[in-house]
């Protein structure tokens, strides 16, 4: 089974702190994703990476950065945490699959990190 | 740009009753569609997906969904729900199917429907 792990289930930080959220996958997947999940807003894509040292902005990248030094690990960084970044953060990985000449990503999710910024 | 609309934010239902969770999408191209489930305090788990072929797709835990191209819908159904089906359900569409690489094939999620099964 594919396993995606996240370093913490619950995290409490103070405003202005630098925060690292770590995600590791064990299936040699090329693609990795960071989402935040808020009530009534669903999942919103922050950043994704389709290769080591590659990254692309998602829909809401402001206030975040990412690092992918190794294929299995994708880190989300909050340079200076703010209260509006209190949220559930979900990491996912995927491999590109092909059907009928097109690409889709079947994503596998970690358990999530519930971050509270005070 | 593609989008996904889940028409109900909350669906309460009694145990053993049937349920339908509605999902509509907008797209000008062929799409791939997914339903994910999130149990309390867990990540998302794939329930089922539609890629091509038969419009009726069967998934895990007795769920099924029907792809309707003319109505741009992909509603999720279960004929008889259990307490353990209480969870949040997300519909997703794969964006811009096309050549491999970059953002091709990423998922766009709806805002979720909370299914609450009561005894």
JSON list of C-alpha atoms in Angstrom, two decimals:
[
{"chain": "A", "resi": 1, "resn": "UNK", "atom": "CA", "xyz": [0.00, 0.00, 0.00]},
{"chain": "A", "resi": 2, "resn": "UNK", "atom": "CA", "xyz": [1.04, 3.55, -0.68]},
{"chain": "A", "resi": 3, "resn": "UNK", "atom": "CA", "xyz": [1.93, 5.38, 2.45]},
{"chain": "A", "resi": 4, "resn": "UNK", "atom": "CA", "xyz": [2.09, 9.13, 2.84]},
{"chain": "A", "resi": 5, "resn": "UNK", "atom": "CA", "xyz": [3.16, 10.33, 6.25]},
{"chain": "A", "resi": 6, "resn": "UNK", "atom": "CA", "xyz": [3.17, 13.79, 7.74]},
{"chain": "A", "resi": 7, "resn": "UNK", "atom": "CA", "xyz": [5.50, 14.75, 10.54]},
{"chain": "A", "resi": 8, "resn": "UNK", "atom": "CA", "xyz": [2.85, 15.95, 12.98]},
{"chain": "A", "resi": 9, "resn": "UNK", "atom": "CA", "xyz": [-0.87, 15.43, 13.45]},
{"chain": "A", "resi": 10, "resn": "UNK", "atom": "CA", "xyz": [-1.26, 18.53, 15.60]},
{"chain": "A", "resi": 11, "resn": "UNK", "atom": "CA", "xyz": [0.96, 21.58, 15.81]},
{"chain": "A", "resi": 12, "resn": "UNK", "atom": "CA", "xyz": [0.65, 24.81, 17.77]},
{"chain": "A", "resi": 13, "resn": "UNK", "atom": "CA", "xyz": [2.87, 27.77, 16.87]},
{"chain": "A", "resi": 14, "resn": "UNK", "atom": "CA", "xyz": [3.05, 31.45, 17.67]},
{"chain": "A", "resi": 15, "resn": "UNK", "atom": "CA", "xyz": [2.64, 34.33, 15.24]},
{"chain": "A", "resi": 16, "resn": "UNK", "atom": "CA", "xyz": [5.91, 35.13, 13.50]},
{"chain": "A", "resi": 17, "resn": "UNK", "atom": "CA", "xyz": [7.47, 31.70, 13.98]},
{"chain": "A", "resi": 18, "resn": "UNK", "atom": "CA", "xyz": [8.97, 29.79, 11.09]},
{"chain": "A", "resi": 19, "resn": "UNK", "atom": "CA", "xyz": [7.07, 26.55, 10.62]},
{"chain": "A", "resi": 20, "resn": "UNK", "atom": "CA", "xyz": [8.10, 23.42, 8.75]},
{"chain": "A", "resi": 21, "resn": "UNK", "atom": "CA", "xyz": [5.59, 20.77, 7.75]},
{"chain": "A", "resi": 22, "resn": "UNK", "atom": "CA", "xyz": [7.16, 17.59, 6.45]},
{"chain": "A", "resi": 23, "resn": "UNK", "atom": "CA", "xyz": [5.67, 15.00, 4.14]},
{"chain": "A", "resi": 24, "resn": "UNK", "atom": "CA", "xyz": [7.21, 11.70, 3.09]},
{"chain": "A", "resi": 25, "resn": "UNK", "atom": "CA", "xyz": [5.91, 9.14, 0.61]},
{"chain": "A", "resi": 26, "resn": "UNK", "atom": "CA", "xyz": [7.24, 5.64, 0.11]},
{"chain": "A", "resi": 27, "resn": "UNK", "atom": "CA", "xyz": [6.08, 4.79, -3.41]},
{"chain": "A", "resi": 28, "resn": "UNK", "atom": "CA", "xyz": [8.60, 6.65, -5.56]},
{"chain": "A", "resi": 29, "resn": "UNK", "atom": "CA", "xyz": [5.89, 9.00, -6.81]},
{"chain": "A", "resi": 30, "resn": "UNK", "atom": "CA", "xyz": [7.00, 11.85, -9.00]},
{"chain": "A", "resi": 31, "resn": "UNK", "atom": "CA", "xyz": [4.30, 14.33, -8.02]},
{"chain": "A", "resi": 32, "resn": "UNK", "atom": "CA", "xyz": [3.70, 15.75, -4.57]},
{"chain": "A", "resi": 33, "resn": "UNK", "atom": "CA", "xyz": [1.17, 18.33, -3.40]},
{"chain": "A", "resi": 34, "resn": "UNK", "atom": "CA", "xyz": [0.35, 20.54, -0.45]},
{"chain": "A", "resi": 35, "resn": "UNK", "atom": "CA", "xyz": [-3.24, 21.59, 0.21]},
{"chain": "A", "resi": 36, "resn": "UNK", "atom": "CA", "xyz": [-4.95, 23.46, 2.96]},
{"chain": "A", "resi": 37, "resn": "UNK", "atom": "CA", "xyz": [-8.44, 22.50, 4.01]},
{"chain": "A", "resi": 38, "resn": "UNK", "atom": "CA", "xyz": [-10.82, 24.96, 5.63]},
{"chain": "A", "resi": 39, "resn": "UNK", "atom": "CA", "xyz": [-14.51, 24.49, 6.51]},
{"chain": "A", "resi": 40, "resn": "UNK", "atom": "CA", "xyz": [-16.74, 25.42, 3.61]},
{"chain": "A", "resi": 41, "resn": "UNK", "atom": "CA", "xyz": [-13.80, 26.02, 1.27]},
{"chain": "A", "resi": 42, "resn": "UNK", "atom": "CA", "xyz": [-12.78, 22.45, 0.52]},
{"chain": "A", "resi": 43, "resn": "UNK", "atom": "CA", "xyz": [-9.20, 21.74, -0.53]},
{"chain": "A", "resi": 44, "resn": "UNK", "atom": "CA", "xyz": [-7.10, 24.49, -1.99]},
{"chain": "A", "resi": 45, "resn": "UNK", "atom": "CA", "xyz": [-3.79, 23.79, -3.66]},
{"chain": "A", "resi": 46, "resn": "UNK", "atom": "CA", "xyz": [-0.83, 25.68, -2.21]},
{"chain": "A", "resi": 47, "resn": "UNK", "atom": "CA", "xyz": [2.14, 24.25, -4.12]},
{"chain": "A", "resi": 48, "resn": "UNK", "atom": "CA", "xyz": [3.02, 21.16, -6.02]},
{"chain": "A", "resi": 49, "resn": "UNK", "atom": "CA", "xyz": [6.13, 19.52, -7.36]},
{"chain": "A", "resi": 50, "resn": "UNK", "atom": "CA", "xyz": [6.52, 17.13, -10.26]},
{"chain": "A", "resi": 51, "resn": "UNK", "atom": "CA", "xyz": [10.21, 16.42, -9.80]},
{"chain": "A", "resi": 52, "resn": "UNK", "atom": "CA", "xyz": [13.06, 16.89, -7.36]},
{"chain": "A", "resi": 53, "resn": "UNK", "atom": "CA", "xyz": [13.94, 20.56, -6.97]},
{"chain": "A", "resi": 54, "resn": "UNK", "atom": "CA", "xyz": [10.95, 21.52, -9.11]},
{"chain": "A", "resi": 55, "resn": "UNK", "atom": "CA", "xyz": [8.00, 23.42, -7.72]},
{"chain": "A", "resi": 56, "resn": "UNK", "atom": "CA", "xyz": [4.98, 25.20, -9.06]},
{"chain": "A", "resi": 57, "resn": "UNK", "atom": "CA", "xyz": [2.54, 27.57, -7.41]},
{"chain": "A", "resi": 58, "resn": "UNK", "atom": "CA", "xyz": [-0.97, 26.41, -6.82]},
{"chain": "A", "resi": 59, "resn": "UNK", "atom": "CA", "xyz": [-3.99, 28.57, -6.19]},
{"chain": "A", "resi": 60, "resn": "UNK", "atom": "CA", "xyz": [-2.95, 30.10, -2.86]},
{"chain": "A", "resi": 61, "resn": "UNK", "atom": "CA", "xyz": [0.87, 30.21, -2.58]},
{"chain": "A", "resi": 62, "resn": "UNK", "atom": "CA", "xyz": [1.12, 33.53, -0.74]},
{"chain": "A", "resi": 63, "resn": "UNK", "atom": "CA", "xyz": [2.81, 33.20, 2.63]},
{"chain": "A", "resi": 64, "resn": "UNK", "atom": "CA", "xyz": [4.19, 29.73, 1.87]},
{"chain": "A", "resi": 65, "resn": "UNK", "atom": "CA", "xyz": [7.24, 28.21, 0.27]},
{"chain": "A", "resi": 66, "resn": "UNK", "atom": "CA", "xyz": [8.25, 24.61, -0.39]},
{"chain": "A", "resi": 67, "resn": "UNK", "atom": "CA", "xyz": [11.33, 22.48, -0.68]},
{"chain": "A", "resi": 68, "resn": "UNK", "atom": "CA", "xyz": [11.89, 19.19, -2.47]},
{"chain": "A", "resi": 69, "resn": "UNK", "atom": "CA", "xyz": [15.47, 18.07, -2.13]},
{"chain": "A", "resi": 70, "resn": "UNK", "atom": "CA", "xyz": [14.69, 14.35, -2.35]},
{"chain": "A", "resi": 71, "resn": "UNK", "atom": "CA", "xyz": [12.03, 12.59, -4.35]},
{"chain": "A", "resi": 72, "resn": "UNK", "atom": "CA", "xyz": [10.27, 11.13, -1.33]},
{"chain": "A", "resi": 73, "resn": "UNK", "atom": "CA", "xyz": [10.12, 14.30, 0.78]},
{"chain": "A", "resi": 74, "resn": "UNK", "atom": "CA", "xyz": [8.18, 17.52, 0.23]},
{"chain": "A", "resi": 75, "resn": "UNK", "atom": "CA", "xyz": [8.30, 20.25, 2.85]},
{"chain": "A", "resi": 76, "resn": "UNK", "atom": "CA", "xyz": [5.94, 23.16, 3.32]},
{"chain": "A", "resi": 77, "resn": "UNK", "atom": "CA", "xyz": [7.41, 26.24, 4.98]},
{"chain": "A", "resi": 78, "resn": "UNK", "atom": "CA", "xyz": [5.61, 29.11, 6.62]},
{"chain": "A", "resi": 79, "resn": "UNK", "atom": "CA", "xyz": [8.30, 31.78, 6.82]},
{"chain": "A", "resi": 80, "resn": "UNK", "atom": "CA", "xyz": [6.44, 33.86, 9.38]},
{"chain": "A", "resi": 81, "resn": "UNK", "atom": "CA", "xyz": [3.29, 32.18, 10.60]},
{"chain": "A", "resi": 82, "resn": "UNK", "atom": "CA", "xyz": [0.14, 34.24, 10.91]},
{"chain": "A", "resi": 83, "resn": "UNK", "atom": "CA", "xyz": [-3.21, 33.49, 12.55]},
{"chain": "A", "resi": 84, "resn": "UNK", "atom": "CA", "xyz": [-4.93, 33.25, 9.15]},
{"chain": "A", "resi": 85, "resn": "UNK", "atom": "CA", "xyz": [-2.74, 30.24, 8.39]},
{"chain": "A", "resi": 86, "resn": "UNK", "atom": "CA", "xyz": [-4.47, 28.24, 11.10]},
{"chain": "A", "resi": 87, "resn": "UNK", "atom": "CA", "xyz": [-5.83, 25.31, 9.11]},
{"chain": "A", "resi": 88, "resn": "UNK", "atom": "CA", "xyz": [-5.63, 21.63, 8.25]},
{"chain": "A", "resi": 89, "resn": "UNK", "atom": "CA", "xyz": [-2.74, 20.92, 5.89]},
{"chain": "A", "resi": 90, "resn": "UNK", "atom": "CA", "xyz": [-2.88, 17.86, 3.67]},
{"chain": "A", "resi": 91, "resn": "UNK", "atom": "CA", "xyz": [-0.04, 16.39, 1.69]},
{"chain": "A", "resi": 92, "resn": "UNK", "atom": "CA", "xyz": [-0.58, 14.10, -1.29]},
{"chain": "A", "resi": 93, "resn": "UNK", "atom": "CA", "xyz": [1.52, 12.22, -3.78]},
{"chain": "A", "resi": 94, "resn": "UNK", "atom": "CA", "xyz": [0.67, 10.78, -7.15]},
{"chain": "A", "resi": 95, "resn": "UNK", "atom": "CA", "xyz": [1.99, 9.11, -10.21]},
{"chain": "A", "resi": 96, "resn": "UNK", "atom": "CA", "xyz": [0.86, 10.23, -13.62]},
{"chain": "A", "resi": 97, "resn": "UNK", "atom": "CA", "xyz": [-1.34, 7.72, -15.32]},
{"chain": "A", "resi": 98, "resn": "UNK", "atom": "CA", "xyz": [-2.27, 7.71, -18.96]},
{"chain": "A", "resi": 99, "resn": "UNK", "atom": "CA", "xyz": [-5.48, 6.76, -20.65]},
{"chain": "A", "resi": 100, "resn": "UNK", "atom": "CA", "xyz": [-6.79, 7.61, -24.09]},
{"chain": "A", "resi": 101, "resn": "UNK", "atom": "CA", "xyz": [-3.79, 9.84, -24.71]},
{"chain": "A", "resi": 102, "resn": "UNK", "atom": "CA", "xyz": [-4.38, 12.02, -21.67]},
{"chain": "A", "resi": 103, "resn": "UNK", "atom": "CA", "xyz": [-2.90, 12.31, -18.22]},
{"chain": "A", "resi": 104, "resn": "UNK", "atom": "CA", "xyz": [-4.52, 12.14, -14.83]},
{"chain": "A", "resi": 105, "resn": "UNK", "atom": "CA", "xyz": [-3.18, 11.97, -11.32]},
{"chain": "A", "resi": 106, "resn": "UNK", "atom": "CA", "xyz": [-4.57, 9.56, -8.78]},
{"chain": "A", "resi": 107, "resn": "UNK", "atom": "CA", "xyz": [-3.58, 11.19, -5.54]},
{"chain": "A", "resi": 108, "resn": "UNK", "atom": "CA", "xyz": [-2.82, 9.50, -2.24]},
{"chain": "A", "resi": 109, "resn": "UNK", "atom": "CA", "xyz": [-3.18, 11.57, 0.88]},
{"chain": "A", "resi": 110, "resn": "UNK", "atom": "CA", "xyz": [-1.48, 11.73, 4.23]},
{"chain": "A", "resi": 111, "resn": "UNK", "atom": "CA", "xyz": [-3.46, 12.01, 7.49]},
{"chain": "A", "resi": 112, "resn": "UNK", "atom": "CA", "xyz": [-3.11, 15.78, 7.68]},
{"chain": "A", "resi": 113, "resn": "UNK", "atom": "CA", "xyz": [-1.54, 18.25, 10.12]},
{"chain": "A", "resi": 114, "resn": "UNK", "atom": "CA", "xyz": [-3.85, 20.49, 12.07]},
{"chain": "A", "resi": 115, "resn": "UNK", "atom": "CA", "xyz": [-1.89, 23.71, 12.59]},
{"chain": "A", "resi": 116, "resn": "UNK", "atom": "CA", "xyz": [-2.97, 26.35, 15.07]},
{"chain": "A", "resi": 117, "resn": "UNK", "atom": "CA", "xyz": [-1.20, 29.71, 15.02]},
{"chain": "A", "resi": 118, "resn": "UNK", "atom": "CA", "xyz": [-1.72, 31.76, 18.18]},
{"chain": "B", "resi": 1, "resn": "UNK", "atom": "CA", "xyz": [-11.05, 26.90, -16.25]},
{"chain": "B", "resi": 2, "resn": "UNK", "atom": "CA", "xyz": [-12.64, 23.83, -14.84]},
{"chain": "B", "resi": 3, "resn": "UNK", "atom": "CA", "xyz": [-14.69, 23.90, -11.67]},
{"chain": "B", "resi": 4, "resn": "UNK", "atom": "CA", "xyz": [-16.63, 21.53, -9.45]},
{"chain": "B", "resi": 5, "resn": "UNK", "atom": "CA", "xyz": [-19.84, 22.30, -7.58]},
{"chain": "B", "resi": 6, "resn": "UNK", "atom": "CA", "xyz": [-21.14, 20.12, -4.81]},
{"chain": "B", "resi": 7, "resn": "UNK", "atom": "CA", "xyz": [-24.71, 21.20, -4.40]},
{"chain": "B", "resi": 8, "resn": "UNK", "atom": "CA", "xyz": [-25.21, 20.21, -0.77]},
{"chain": "B", "resi": 9, "resn": "UNK", "atom": "CA", "xyz": [-22.84, 21.15, 2.01]},
{"chain": "B", "resi": 10, "resn": "UNK", "atom": "CA", "xyz": [-24.56, 18.82, 4.49]},
{"chain": "B", "resi": 11, "resn": "UNK", "atom": "CA", "xyz": [-26.74, 15.76, 4.02]},
{"chain": "B", "resi": 12, "resn": "UNK", "atom": "CA", "xyz": [-28.37, 14.16, 7.07]},
{"chain": "B", "resi": 13, "resn": "UNK", "atom": "CA", "xyz": [-29.88, 10.72, 6.54]},
{"chain": "B", "resi": 14, "resn": "UNK", "atom": "CA", "xyz": [-31.10, 7.83, 8.65]},
{"chain": "B", "resi": 15, "resn": "UNK", "atom": "CA", "xyz": [-29.29, 4.52, 8.74]},
{"chain": "B", "resi": 16, "resn": "UNK", "atom": "CA", "xyz": [-30.30, 2.05, 5.97]},
{"chain": "B", "resi": 17, "resn": "UNK", "atom": "CA", "xyz": [-31.82, 4.84, 3.86]},
{"chain": "B", "resi": 18, "resn": "UNK", "atom": "CA", "xyz": [-30.53, 5.57, 0.35]},
{"chain": "B", "resi": 19, "resn": "UNK", "atom": "CA", "xyz": [-28.40, 8.62, -0.27]},
{"chain": "B", "resi": 20, "resn": "UNK", "atom": "CA", "xyz": [-27.30, 10.71, -3.24]},
{"chain": "B", "resi": 21, "resn": "UNK", "atom": "CA", "xyz": [-24.53, 13.29, -3.06]},
{"chain": "B", "resi": 22, "resn": "UNK", "atom": "CA", "xyz": [-24.63, 15.65, -5.99]},
{"chain": "B", "resi": 23, "resn": "UNK", "atom": "CA", "xyz": [-21.70, 16.91, -8.03]},
{"chain": "B", "resi": 24, "resn": "UNK", "atom": "CA", "xyz": [-21.65, 19.06, -11.14]},
{"chain": "B", "resi": 25, "resn": "UNK", "atom": "CA", "xyz": [-18.61, 20.11, -13.09]},
{"chain": "B", "resi": 26, "resn": "UNK", "atom": "CA", "xyz": [-17.83, 22.59, -15.80]},
{"chain": "B", "resi": 27, "resn": "UNK", "atom": "CA", "xyz": [-15.43, 21.73, -18.54]},
{"chain": "B", "resi": 28, "resn": "UNK", "atom": "CA", "xyz": [-15.07, 22.24, -22.25]},
{"chain": "B", "resi": 29, "resn": "UNK", "atom": "CA", "xyz": [-12.98, 19.12, -22.70]},
{"chain": "B", "resi": 30, "resn": "UNK", "atom": "CA", "xyz": [-13.15, 15.49, -21.75]},
{"chain": "B", "resi": 31, "resn": "UNK", "atom": "CA", "xyz": [-12.72, 15.02, -18.05]},
{"chain": "B", "resi": 32, "resn": "UNK", "atom": "CA", "xyz": [-11.77, 12.45, -15.51]},
{"chain": "B", "resi": 33, "resn": "UNK", "atom": "CA", "xyz": [-13.86, 12.49, -12.35]},
{"chain": "B", "resi": 34, "resn": "UNK", "atom": "CA", "xyz": [-13.21, 11.28, -8.83]},
{"chain": "B", "resi": 35, "resn": "UNK", "atom": "CA", "xyz": [-14.94, 10.92, -5.49]},
{"chain": "B", "resi": 36, "resn": "UNK", "atom": "CA", "xyz": [-12.87, 10.95, -2.32]},
{"chain": "B", "resi": 37, "resn": "UNK", "atom": "CA", "xyz": [-14.00, 10.32, 1.26]},
{"chain": "B", "resi": 38, "resn": "UNK", "atom": "CA", "xyz": [-12.53, 11.81, 4.43]},
{"chain": "B", "resi": 39, "resn": "UNK", "atom": "CA", "xyz": [-13.37, 10.13, 7.71]},
{"chain": "B", "resi": 40, "resn": "UNK", "atom": "CA", "xyz": [-13.02, 12.22, 10.87]},
{"chain": "B", "resi": 41, "resn": "UNK", "atom": "CA", "xyz": [-9.42, 13.16, 11.62]},
{"chain": "B", "resi": 42, "resn": "UNK", "atom": "CA", "xyz": [-8.07, 11.35, 8.58]},
{"chain": "B", "resi": 43, "resn": "UNK", "atom": "CA", "xyz": [-6.76, 12.18, 5.12]},
{"chain": "B", "resi": 44, "resn": "UNK", "atom": "CA", "xyz": [-8.68, 11.63, 1.91]},
{"chain": "B", "resi": 45, "resn": "UNK", "atom": "CA", "xyz": [-9.23, 8.18, 0.45]},
{"chain": "B", "resi": 46, "resn": "UNK", "atom": "CA", "xyz": [-10.27, 7.43, -3.13]},
{"chain": "B", "resi": 47, "resn": "UNK", "atom": "CA", "xyz": [-13.80, 6.01, -3.38]},
{"chain": "B", "resi": 48, "resn": "UNK", "atom": "CA", "xyz": [-14.08, 5.68, -7.15]},
{"chain": "B", "resi": 49, "resn": "UNK", "atom": "CA", "xyz": [-13.11, 7.28, -10.44]},
{"chain": "B", "resi": 50, "resn": "UNK", "atom": "CA", "xyz": [-14.48, 7.68, -13.93]},
{"chain": "B", "resi": 51, "resn": "UNK", "atom": "CA", "xyz": [-11.97, 7.70, -16.77]},
{"chain": "B", "resi": 52, "resn": "UNK", "atom": "CA", "xyz": [-13.88, 6.33, -19.76]},
{"chain": "B", "resi": 53, "resn": "UNK", "atom": "CA", "xyz": [-16.22, 3.53, -20.77]},
{"chain": "B", "resi": 54, "resn": "UNK", "atom": "CA", "xyz": [-19.29, 2.61, -18.75]},
{"chain": "B", "resi": 55, "resn": "UNK", "atom": "CA", "xyz": [-20.95, 5.63, -17.22]},
{"chain": "B", "resi": 56, "resn": "UNK", "atom": "CA", "xyz": [-21.83, 3.73, -14.05]},
{"chain": "B", "resi": 57, "resn": "UNK", "atom": "CA", "xyz": [-18.81, 3.35, -11.83]},
{"chain": "B", "resi": 58, "resn": "UNK", "atom": "CA", "xyz": [-18.66, 1.16, -8.75]},
{"chain": "B", "resi": 59, "resn": "UNK", "atom": "CA", "xyz": [-16.38, 1.96, -5.86]},
{"chain": "B", "resi": 60, "resn": "UNK", "atom": "CA", "xyz": [-15.52, 0.76, -2.40]},
{"chain": "B", "resi": 61, "resn": "UNK", "atom": "CA", "xyz": [-17.92, 0.37, 0.51]},
{"chain": "B", "resi": 62, "resn": "UNK", "atom": "CA", "xyz": [-20.96, -0.11, -1.77]},
{"chain": "B", "resi": 63, "resn": "UNK", "atom": "CA", "xyz": [-20.83, 3.35, -3.36]},
{"chain": "B", "resi": 64, "resn": "UNK", "atom": "CA", "xyz": [-21.41, 4.00, -7.04]},
{"chain": "B", "resi": 65, "resn": "UNK", "atom": "CA", "xyz": [-21.53, 7.07, -9.26]},
{"chain": "B", "resi": 66, "resn": "UNK", "atom": "CA", "xyz": [-23.00, 7.83, -12.63]},
{"chain": "B", "resi": 67, "resn": "UNK", "atom": "CA", "xyz": [-21.31, 10.05, -15.19]},
{"chain": "B", "resi": 68, "resn": "UNK", "atom": "CA", "xyz": [-23.81, 12.11, -17.17]},
{"chain": "B", "resi": 69, "resn": "UNK", "atom": "CA", "xyz": [-22.11, 14.10, -19.88]},
{"chain": "B", "resi": 70, "resn": "UNK", "atom": "CA", "xyz": [-25.20, 16.00, -21.05]},
{"chain": "B", "resi": 71, "resn": "UNK", "atom": "CA", "xyz": [-25.92, 17.20, -17.52]},
{"chain": "B", "resi": 72, "resn": "UNK", "atom": "CA", "xyz": [-22.23, 17.53, -16.60]},
{"chain": "B", "resi": 73, "resn": "UNK", "atom": "CA", "xyz": [-22.90, 15.61, -13.41]},
{"chain": "B", "resi": 74, "resn": "UNK", "atom": "CA", "xyz": [-21.23, 12.85, -11.44]},
{"chain": "B", "resi": 75, "resn": "UNK", "atom": "CA", "xyz": [-23.55, 12.07, -8.54]},
{"chain": "B", "resi": 76, "resn": "UNK", "atom": "CA", "xyz": [-22.56, 9.59, -5.84]},
{"chain": "B", "resi": 77, "resn": "UNK", "atom": "CA", "xyz": [-25.10, 7.08, -4.56]},
{"chain": "B", "resi": 78, "resn": "UNK", "atom": "CA", "xyz": [-25.48, 4.33, -2.02]},
{"chain": "B", "resi": 79, "resn": "UNK", "atom": "CA", "xyz": [-28.69, 2.29, -1.69]},
{"chain": "B", "resi": 80, "resn": "UNK", "atom": "CA", "xyz": [-28.40, 1.76, 2.08]},
{"chain": "B", "resi": 81, "resn": "UNK", "atom": "CA", "xyz": [-26.06, 3.75, 4.32]},
{"chain": "B", "resi": 82, "resn": "UNK", "atom": "CA", "xyz": [-24.44, 2.75, 7.60]},
{"chain": "B", "resi": 83, "resn": "UNK", "atom": "CA", "xyz": [-23.37, 4.80, 10.59]},
{"chain": "B", "resi": 84, "resn": "UNK", "atom": "CA", "xyz": [-19.79, 4.20, 9.48]},
{"chain": "B", "resi": 85, "resn": "UNK", "atom": "CA", "xyz": [-20.43, 6.14, 6.25]},
{"chain": "B", "resi": 86, "resn": "UNK", "atom": "CA", "xyz": [-20.52, 9.36, 8.26]},
{"chain": "B", "resi": 87, "resn": "UNK", "atom": "CA", "xyz": [-17.75, 11.39, 6.66]},
{"chain": "B", "resi": 88, "resn": "UNK", "atom": "CA", "xyz": [-17.05, 14.26, 4.30]},
{"chain": "B", "resi": 89, "resn": "UNK", "atom": "CA", "xyz": [-17.14, 13.48, 0.59]},
{"chain": "B", "resi": 90, "resn": "UNK", "atom": "CA", "xyz": [-15.28, 15.39, -2.08]},
{"chain": "B", "resi": 91, "resn": "UNK", "atom": "CA", "xyz": [-15.88, 15.37, -5.81]},
{"chain": "B", "resi": 92, "resn": "UNK", "atom": "CA", "xyz": [-12.89, 16.21, -7.99]},
{"chain": "B", "resi": 93, "resn": "UNK", "atom": "CA", "xyz": [-12.15, 16.72, -11.67]},
{"chain": "B", "resi": 94, "resn": "UNK", "atom": "CA", "xyz": [-8.82, 16.32, -13.38]},
{"chain": "B", "resi": 95, "resn": "UNK", "atom": "CA", "xyz": [-7.84, 19.58, -15.02]},
{"chain": "B", "resi": 96, "resn": "UNK", "atom": "CA", "xyz": [-6.79, 20.03, -18.60]},
{"chain": "B", "resi": 97, "resn": "UNK", "atom": "CA", "xyz": [-6.22, 16.45, -19.67]},
{"chain": "B", "resi": 98, "resn": "UNK", "atom": "CA", "xyz": [-3.47, 16.65, -22.19]},
{"chain": "B", "resi": 99, "resn": "UNK", "atom": "CA", "xyz": [0.21, 16.13, -22.60]},
{"chain": "B", "resi": 100, "resn": "UNK", "atom": "CA", "xyz": [2.16, 14.86, -19.65]},
{"chain": "B", "resi": 101, "resn": "UNK", "atom": "CA", "xyz": [4.04, 17.34, -17.53]},
{"chain": "B", "resi": 102, "resn": "UNK", "atom": "CA", "xyz": [3.58, 20.37, -15.33]},
{"chain": "B", "resi": 103, "resn": "UNK", "atom": "CA", "xyz": [0.09, 20.93, -14.02]},
{"chain": "B", "resi": 104, "resn": "UNK", "atom": "CA", "xyz": [-1.56, 18.62, -16.49]},
{"chain": "B", "resi": 105, "resn": "UNK", "atom": "CA", "xyz": [-3.81, 16.19, -14.75]},
{"chain": "B", "resi": 106, "resn": "UNK", "atom": "CA", "xyz": [-3.97, 17.93, -11.35]},
{"chain": "B", "resi": 107, "resn": "UNK", "atom": "CA", "xyz": [-7.21, 17.61, -9.40]},
{"chain": "B", "resi": 108, "resn": "UNK", "atom": "CA", "xyz": [-9.70, 20.39, -8.75]},
{"chain": "B", "resi": 109, "resn": "UNK", "atom": "CA", "xyz": [-11.87, 19.67, -5.71]},
{"chain": "B", "resi": 110, "resn": "UNK", "atom": "CA", "xyz": [-15.37, 20.67, -4.79]},
{"chain": "B", "resi": 111, "resn": "UNK", "atom": "CA", "xyz": [-16.04, 22.17, -1.37]},
{"chain": "B", "resi": 112, "resn": "UNK", "atom": "CA", "xyz": [-17.22, 18.90, 0.11]},
{"chain": "B", "resi": 113, "resn": "UNK", "atom": "CA", "xyz": [-20.46, 17.39, 1.38]},
{"chain": "B", "resi": 114, "resn": "UNK", "atom": "CA", "xyz": [-20.75, 16.24, 4.98]},
{"chain": "B", "resi": 115, "resn": "UNK", "atom": "CA", "xyz": [-22.81, 13.09, 5.20]},
{"chain": "B", "resi": 116, "resn": "UNK", "atom": "CA", "xyz": [-24.27, 12.48, 8.64]},
{"chain": "B", "resi": 117, "resn": "UNK", "atom": "CA", "xyz": [-25.90, 9.08, 9.19]},
{"chain": "B", "resi": 118, "resn": "UNK", "atom": "CA", "xyz": [-28.21, 8.88, 12.18]},
{"chain": "B", "resi": 119, "resn": "UNK", "atom": "CA", "xyz": [-29.47, 5.72, 13.89]}
]
